[in-house]
Amino acid sequence: MHAGRVVRSVRLFTGLVLMAFVVGHLANLALGIHSLTAMEAAREHLMDPWRSGFGQWLLLGSVVVHVALGLYSISARRSLAMSRTDVAQLVLGLLTPPLLLNHVVVTYMADQVTPDFDSAYGMMLAIYWKFSPSYAFQQLFVVVIVWIHGALGLYSWLVLKPLWRRIGALVMPVLFAVPILALVGFAESGKEVLEKLANDPAWKTHLTDNIVSIVKFTSQLDVFQARVLTGYGTLLLIALAVLAARVLRDRLTPVRVTYDGGLSAQGRRGLSVLELSLLNDIPHAHVCSARGRCGTCRVHVDAGAQSLSPLNDIERGTLERVSEGQPVGEGVRLACQARVLGPGVAVTRLLPAYADASAARQPQEWAADAPAGEVAQ
Amino acid sequence: MTRLLRALFAGALLLAAAAPVRAATPVDHGLAELAMSALADMKTRIETLTGDLAQAPDEWRKLNAQTREALMSGTGVRGFTYLLILLLVGSGVEWLYWTYAYAPYRLIESTPVSSPRQAFRVGLRRLVFLGSGLLLFTVAAIGASAAFTWPPGVQELVVAATLLVLVLRLAWVGVALVLAPGHAKLRLVPIEPRKTRWLAAAAMTIVLLLALGRFVPDLLERIGNAPRAASALRLAAATVTAVLLIAAAFAFLGRPLQSAGAGPKLAPPRLSRPFLAVLAIIAAYALWILSSATAGLIAAITAIVIALQMGLREWVFFFWKEEADKESLLPSIVLSAARFLVVVAGIGACAFALDTPVSQLATSEKPLVMFGLRVLGVAALMLLTNMIWIGIKTSIDHRLRQIGSPDSHDEPGPGARLLTLLPLLRVTMAVLLTAILIMASLWALGIEITPLLAGAGVVGLALGFGAQALVRDVIAGIFFLAEDAFRIGEYIESGTNIKGTVERITLRTVALRHHNGPLHFVPYGALGTVRNTSRDWVIEKFNIPMPIGIDSEKIRKMIKKVGEEMKADPEIGPLIMETLKGKLYRIDPGVKIFRCKFRTAPGKQFDVRAQALKRLEAALGKMGVGFADGTQTVLSPPGPAPAT
């Protein structure tokens, strides 16, 4: 199997694992609307599986692999031409690890270093609402950021499936409701915790003791955090450096692609046809933003087929899927996968620029291979 | 030159608008005293500003500590949580909207656009899409905010934050529509493509600065109780904005776009646009610092209005690039309407900046206020009248040009009547509009026009009796023209037996050129029954006498044949509508009379008749038959002569 395809599947799988964890976590938080006790009761079922044995390793492994593959995909890029959703995905994804690290360290590592540390919801909420509110801002940000990143990823994967027509109406409200309910739960349980702190001195003493017990280890935890952050920063810099180096190297050999409708695009060698379209403001459908899943960017190569990178696994699979059992048309390529390596390429866009996810779900309805310019009329 | 005049006129109007408000504060000093007090005001203002600046850091530090304390508490966390929920609800609803709207929006964006006018229409459709998204976001966020019980003091902050987001998004909608970064064809302003992104960035930065300078200091004053820090922040925002504007003026106003292929032209030297713009920016900024925020704001608004007035023509005609002549109807109307709107918007903005109690102004009793308002009313009336006049005039002129100038040698075409009526209509409308404008202006200025109207009525009645004939002529003329009784170039005969070709039509008379030369001026009232001989067709009849012994059938066939030959003739044929025919009409002693008849286009019957006679004569000659000679031949019976 092609490496690109493996990377894509692994990234999707780890993303799904992380999304499952986040959904559980946020749902648990949302129970705060009811009461603190409900949160604690549900924690057993929603959170504890991730803290023991297999769950723990699955989660940790998924985090590492997902972040690593994200950085790898940055370094594998050839330009920063992408859709707005993709920019949001990238930036939010990059922001998540540094913002989330603190939370992970306090709830997870603290357990390891001081076995009697109480990392229950009551404790954490008291820290956020009373003892150190600056963490709360950080965590609130992270909830929103992680959720948007995950929801965008999940949505753009699911929306291409024929299944979406049946489950879309269910999934969309959930995608909206989960973070809002979690935030409301956070606010409500915060009220409860503050009240309890004022009225229950015994609990307050317990919390203070608890915090004192962890403060001893703060420096140790800080060192650990700093190390992880440095490592992450270095990897990110390396990824960006690789990207920059590739851009600078390719810059020297400009290529040109002509489109139907008399349009033409200019750019560096090695860019995909779709990237050239985006960089030159040429209307070109791309629902899955260059992941090679949707097939809406497909073009007919009129000339210069030998100057394009050869067909890869991802592309072949998608082309076969959208042609629905018919043999794949001669000279049809995915613009997001076909990279321009030489001169003389001329293409015709096969789908109109406004093609949406339904073009990926029901390719036969959009299969009238009319050039985009004509349909747009 | 006229452009500048118009711009100055608009500026003067704005000042006139400001006048009533100024007048609302009692001023009863001399001019010198006024100047002195203004200088003193200026001095105190500068002193306050420097004082504010000096004390701002202290206040700032205090404020910082306060904010930290307020934020780092349960209240701050809850406020932030709620704000995040608002934004999530808003953007969630908008995302849902875009999952449906994005495909049609892309379709609109990728529509091939060939002219700026088409781009304008596309822009309107884009506005609907973007605006609905923004509206949904706003409604959802505001609706969600109503659901919470906010901790004290937090709501104002959150409202300010939401407003800031809204202002920025609104500005972005404007920038995306007008400048359309990334879509050269959809752009609505004449600007070089490579400058677009920079201009969009500059515009967004300036909006951000202005919005921050508006919302944050207010918050500082009301919640933070830190007026000096607020003042310092306002100063900073205004300064940075002014600097940015100056930089933008140099970067984007550098040189007007040269149309391709126009070639280098030696333009007469004039003040460069960046220079003027920088002057205006500095003036507004100086006024803001030295006098008051309001004065600076009004100066800025005035400058913007003047700049818009100067650039409007170029901008409006950018949408009608392909129309070479600058007098076509639609652009002119749009231009004058746009000028009108800009001035009205400027006046509105000034009133807003001055915090004018508009409802109080309207009922104010002060004479100067009333006068100012009335002058404003008159100006509005003039602009409106001008717009209507331009509309009428350009449409009439356009129509006249379409019909073309009358050529006296040609047939009177179907446009002849319009050619007659339109100039009349133009003059009438001019008179009417002027009259209405004068009346309305007098009325707007508060001069009672009822007696004037009554007097005019009485005088009109008297004049009417005196000028009965005149009125009759004019009204009769209108009906003659409306009923299309005659047009320029037609040959008519009036009831009083005056004949001639219509040469000129005026309000009271028609000029008829007799075929012998004299020109008759006939008042319409005296025209009576009009006999128009230039309409549709004429029938011409004439007789030929033949000897009594001739074979009638042979002659009839001969005439018919001549008619057919004439119809086939390339020169004379097209004039004939019914061919020449003849039949035996009467038998007199010694002579057979044949009557011939044909139908032609009006005015051509004489030529055709001459031709017909000529051909008939030739045909008869060929047959060896002569016309009847008119003398009676007495035949004596044959027989032997009587013997004598």
Short mmCIF file of C-alpha atoms in Angstrom, two decimals, chain B residues 295-551:
data_model
loop_
_atom_site.label_atom_id
_atom_site.label_comp_id
_atom_site.label_asym_id
_atom_site.label_seq_id
_atom_site.Cartn_x
_atom_site.Cartn_y
_atom_site.Cartn_z
CA ALA B 295 -14.86 69.29 15.43
CA GLY B 296 -12.29 66.77 14.22
CA LEU B 297 -15.02 64.32 13.35
CA ILE B 298 -16.97 66.92 11.37
CA ALA B 299 -13.81 67.95 9.55
CA ALA B 300 -13.15 64.32 8.71
CA ILE B 301 -16.71 63.81 7.46
CA THR B 302 -16.52 66.98 5.37
CA ALA B 303 -13.23 65.85 3.88
CA ILE B 304 -14.65 62.43 3.07
CA VAL B 305 -17.72 63.97 1.45
CA ILE B 306 -15.60 66.33 -0.65
CA ALA B 307 -13.26 63.51 -1.66
CA LEU B 308 -16.21 61.32 -2.62
CA GLN B 309 -17.76 64.13 -4.63
CA MET B 310 -14.50 64.57 -6.51
CA GLY B 311 -14.09 60.88 -7.19
CA LEU B 312 -17.71 59.99 -7.81
CA ARG B 313 -17.75 60.75 -11.52
CA GLU B 314 -14.80 58.48 -12.18
CA TRP B 315 -16.31 55.79 -9.99
CA VAL B 316 -19.77 55.90 -11.53
CA PHE B 317 -18.43 55.91 -15.06
CA PHE B 318 -16.22 52.95 -14.17
CA PHE B 319 -19.47 50.97 -14.37
CA TRP B 320 -20.29 52.35 -17.83
CA LYS B 321 -16.82 52.10 -19.30
CA GLU B 322 -18.03 50.95 -22.68
CA GLU B 323 -20.22 54.00 -23.27
CA ALA B 324 -17.97 56.54 -24.83
CA ASP B 325 -20.17 59.61 -24.57
CA LYS B 326 -20.44 60.96 -21.09
CA GLU B 327 -23.99 62.21 -21.49
CA SER B 328 -25.87 58.93 -21.53
CA LEU B 329 -28.94 58.69 -19.39
CA LEU B 330 -28.36 56.11 -16.69
CA PRO B 331 -24.87 57.08 -15.52
CA SER B 332 -25.91 60.72 -15.29
CA ILE B 333 -28.90 59.92 -13.15
CA VAL B 334 -26.90 57.51 -11.01
CA LEU B 335 -24.17 60.09 -10.64
CA SER B 336 -26.47 62.84 -9.51
CA ALA B 337 -28.35 60.49 -7.20
CA ALA B 338 -25.04 59.32 -5.74
CA ARG B 339 -23.95 62.92 -5.19
CA PHE B 340 -27.23 63.62 -3.47
CA LEU B 341 -26.94 60.53 -1.29
CA VAL B 342 -23.36 61.29 -0.31
CA VAL B 343 -24.31 64.78 0.84
CA VAL B 344 -27.35 63.52 2.74
CA ALA B 345 -25.27 60.80 4.37
CA GLY B 346 -22.63 63.40 5.26
CA ILE B 347 -25.23 65.63 6.86
CA GLY B 348 -26.64 62.67 8.74
CA ALA B 349 -23.17 61.68 9.94
CA CYS B 350 -22.53 65.26 11.08
CA ALA B 351 -25.79 65.31 13.01
CA PHE B 352 -24.80 61.99 14.55
CA ALA B 353 -21.34 63.27 15.43
CA LEU B 354 -22.79 66.39 17.03
CA ASP B 355 -25.28 64.33 19.02
CA THR B 356 -27.88 66.68 17.64
CA PRO B 357 -31.29 66.24 19.15
CA VAL B 358 -32.90 66.07 15.73
CA SER B 359 -36.44 66.03 17.02
CA GLN B 360 -35.77 69.19 19.05
CA LEU B 361 -34.15 70.97 16.11
CA ALA B 362 -37.23 70.51 14.01
CA THR B 363 -39.41 72.28 16.55
CA SER B 364 -36.81 74.88 17.50
CA GLU B 365 -37.99 78.50 17.59
CA LYS B 366 -34.61 80.15 17.06
CA PRO B 367 -34.63 82.07 13.76
CA LEU B 368 -31.11 81.07 12.76
CA VAL B 369 -31.82 77.39 13.33
CA MET B 370 -35.00 77.65 11.34
CA PHE B 371 -33.24 79.50 8.56
CA GLY B 372 -30.45 76.96 8.43
CA LEU B 373 -32.93 74.11 8.23
CA ARG B 374 -34.82 75.88 5.49
CA VAL B 375 -31.69 76.51 3.45
CA LEU B 376 -31.02 72.82 3.80
CA GLY B 377 -34.49 72.06 2.54
CA VAL B 378 -34.00 74.32 -0.46
CA ALA B 379 -30.68 72.66 -1.24
CA ALA B 380 -32.32 69.27 -1.11
CA LEU B 381 -35.06 70.51 -3.41
CA MET B 382 -32.50 71.87 -5.86
CA LEU B 383 -30.61 68.60 -5.90
CA LEU B 384 -33.80 66.67 -6.43
CA THR B 385 -34.94 68.99 -9.22
CA ASN B 386 -31.54 68.78 -10.82
CA MET B 387 -31.76 65.02 -10.77
CA ILE B 388 -35.20 65.00 -12.35
CA TRP B 389 -34.06 67.55 -14.95
CA ILE B 390 -31.00 65.51 -15.86
CA GLY B 391 -33.20 62.47 -16.19
CA ILE B 392 -35.67 64.20 -18.49
CA LYS B 393 -33.10 66.08 -20.52
CA THR B 394 -30.76 63.18 -21.14
CA SER B 395 -33.59 60.85 -22.05
CA ILE B 396 -35.05 63.40 -24.51
CA ASP B 397 -31.65 64.19 -25.99
CA HIS B 398 -30.86 60.52 -26.26
CA ARG B 399 -34.13 59.88 -28.11
CA LEU B 400 -33.58 62.85 -30.40
CA ARG B 401 -30.12 61.62 -31.32
CA GLN B 402 -31.55 58.20 -32.04
CA ILE B 403 -34.08 59.64 -34.49
CA GLY B 404 -31.43 61.75 -36.13
CA SER B 405 -31.56 65.29 -37.47
CA PRO B 406 -34.35 66.07 -39.95
CA ASP B 407 -33.36 66.27 -43.58
CA SER B 408 -35.72 68.46 -45.59
CA HIS B 409 -35.08 66.48 -48.78
CA ASP B 410 -36.14 63.19 -47.29
CA GLU B 411 -39.52 61.71 -46.74
CA PRO B 412 -41.02 62.64 -43.40
CA GLY B 413 -40.23 59.49 -41.41
CA PRO B 414 -42.15 57.97 -38.54
CA GLY B 415 -39.91 59.88 -36.12
CA ALA B 416 -40.95 63.25 -37.50
CA ARG B 417 -43.66 63.72 -34.94
CA LEU B 418 -41.29 62.96 -32.04
CA LEU B 419 -38.80 65.30 -33.63
CA THR B 420 -41.47 67.95 -33.41
CA LEU B 421 -42.80 67.16 -29.99
CA LEU B 422 -39.66 66.35 -27.99
CA PRO B 423 -37.98 69.79 -28.07
CA LEU B 424 -41.33 71.29 -27.16
CA LEU B 425 -41.62 68.87 -24.28
CA ARG B 426 -38.11 69.72 -23.14
CA VAL B 427 -38.82 73.44 -22.97
CA THR B 428 -42.15 72.84 -21.26
CA MET B 429 -40.56 70.61 -18.64
CA ALA B 430 -37.81 73.13 -18.02
CA VAL B 431 -40.35 75.89 -17.46
CA LEU B 432 -42.51 73.66 -15.32
CA LEU B 433 -39.64 72.40 -13.17
CA THR B 434 -38.27 75.89 -12.66
CA ALA B 435 -41.68 77.15 -11.67
CA ILE B 436 -42.22 74.31 -9.23
CA LEU B 437 -38.72 74.71 -7.83
CA ILE B 438 -39.21 78.44 -7.27
CA MET B 439 -42.56 77.89 -5.60
CA ALA B 440 -41.30 75.05 -3.45
CA SER B 441 -38.17 76.96 -2.47
CA LEU B 442 -40.20 79.98 -1.47
CA TRP B 443 -42.46 77.74 0.51
CA ALA B 444 -39.50 75.96 2.12
CA LEU B 445 -37.98 79.31 3.06
CA GLY B 446 -41.15 80.12 4.90
CA ILE B 447 -42.48 82.74 2.49
CA GLU B 448 -46.23 82.44 2.16
CA ILE B 449 -47.00 81.59 -1.43
CA THR B 450 -50.75 81.30 -1.05
CA PRO B 451 -51.36 85.02 -1.83
CA LEU B 452 -48.86 84.71 -4.64
CA LEU B 453 -50.74 81.78 -6.06
CA ALA B 454 -54.07 83.56 -5.59
CA GLY B 455 -52.67 86.70 -7.21
CA ALA B 456 -51.23 84.67 -10.01
CA GLY B 457 -54.63 83.09 -10.38
CA VAL B 458 -56.39 86.46 -10.72
CA VAL B 459 -53.75 87.84 -13.07
CA GLY B 460 -53.83 84.62 -14.98
CA LEU B 461 -57.58 84.91 -15.38
CA ALA B 462 -57.26 88.49 -16.69
CA LEU B 463 -54.47 87.52 -19.01
CA GLY B 464 -56.44 84.50 -20.06
CA PHE B 465 -59.33 86.63 -21.24
CA GLY B 466 -56.93 88.93 -23.02
CA ALA B 467 -54.93 86.20 -24.57
CA GLN B 468 -57.82 83.98 -25.43
CA ALA B 469 -56.68 83.60 -28.98
CA LEU B 470 -53.18 82.77 -27.86
CA VAL B 471 -54.41 80.12 -25.48
CA ARG B 472 -56.67 78.74 -28.17
CA ASP B 473 -53.75 78.51 -30.56
CA VAL B 474 -51.52 76.76 -28.07
CA ILE B 475 -54.15 74.25 -27.02
CA ALA B 476 -55.26 73.60 -30.58
CA GLY B 477 -51.59 73.06 -31.46
CA ILE B 478 -51.17 70.50 -28.71
CA PHE B 479 -54.16 68.58 -30.05
CA PHE B 480 -53.03 68.80 -33.66
CA LEU B 481 -49.67 67.36 -32.65
CA ALA B 482 -51.10 64.78 -30.32
CA GLU B 483 -53.48 63.58 -33.01
CA ASP B 484 -50.66 63.48 -35.53
CA ALA B 485 -52.51 65.69 -38.04
CA PHE B 486 -49.30 66.75 -39.72
CA ARG B 487 -45.56 66.38 -39.35
CA ILE B 488 -42.60 68.34 -40.51
CA GLY B 489 -42.14 67.85 -44.26
CA GLU B 490 -45.76 67.08 -45.14
CA TYR B 491 -47.86 68.95 -47.67
CA ILE B 492 -51.10 70.14 -46.12
CA GLU B 493 -53.97 72.36 -46.95
CA SER B 494 -55.76 74.21 -44.20
CA GLY B 495 -59.45 74.95 -43.95
CA THR B 496 -58.74 78.48 -45.11
CA ASN B 497 -57.23 77.22 -48.33
CA ILE B 498 -53.65 77.84 -47.41
CA LYS B 499 -51.41 75.13 -48.86
CA GLY B 500 -47.81 74.28 -48.32
CA THR B 501 -45.18 71.98 -46.90
CA VAL B 502 -44.86 72.05 -43.10
CA GLU B 503 -41.47 73.55 -42.37
CA ARG B 504 -41.50 74.45 -38.72
CA ILE B 505 -43.75 73.81 -35.76
CA THR B 506 -43.69 76.20 -32.83
CA LEU B 507 -45.79 76.64 -29.76
CA ARG B 508 -48.35 78.88 -31.49
CA THR B 509 -47.98 78.61 -35.24
CA VAL B 510 -47.09 76.27 -38.02
CA ALA B 511 -45.00 77.52 -40.94
CA LEU B 512 -46.23 76.31 -44.37
CA ARG B 513 -44.11 76.72 -47.47
CA HIS B 514 -46.27 77.18 -50.55
CA HIS B 515 -45.02 75.38 -53.63
CA ASN B 516 -44.48 78.77 -55.23
CA GLY B 517 -42.25 79.91 -52.45
CA PRO B 518 -44.12 82.09 -49.97
CA LEU B 519 -44.07 81.00 -46.35
CA HIS B 520 -47.35 81.14 -44.45
CA PHE B 521 -47.42 81.37 -40.68
CA VAL B 522 -50.71 79.89 -39.64
CA PRO B 523 -51.81 79.98 -36.00
CA TYR B 524 -53.18 76.61 -35.00
CA GLY B 525 -56.46 78.21 -34.06
CA ALA B 526 -56.94 79.34 -37.65
CA LEU B 527 -55.94 76.07 -39.19
CA GLY B 528 -59.44 74.57 -39.19
CA THR B 529 -59.89 71.41 -41.19
CA VAL B 530 -56.55 70.12 -42.27
CA ARG B 531 -56.23 68.30 -45.52
CA ASN B 532 -53.06 66.30 -45.48
CA THR B 533 -52.02 65.12 -48.91
CA SER B 534 -48.89 63.37 -47.79
CA ARG B 535 -50.38 60.36 -46.08
CA ASP B 536 -50.31 56.77 -47.30
CA TRP B 537 -51.39 57.07 -50.95
CA VAL B 538 -53.10 59.14 -53.68
CA ILE B 539 -55.27 58.18 -56.61
CA GLU B 540 -54.80 60.02 -59.85
CA LYS B 541 -57.30 59.96 -62.73
CA PHE B 542 -57.15 61.42 -66.22
CA ASN B 543 -59.07 61.13 -69.49
CA ILE B 544 -57.95 60.41 -73.04
CA PRO B 545 -60.28 61.13 -75.94
CA MET B 546 -60.08 58.72 -78.87
CA PRO B 547 -61.66 58.73 -82.30
CA ILE B 548 -65.12 57.28 -82.27
CA GLY B 549 -64.30 54.45 -84.63
CA ILE B 550 -61.62 52.90 -82.47
CA ASP B 551 -61.84 49.39 -81.03
#
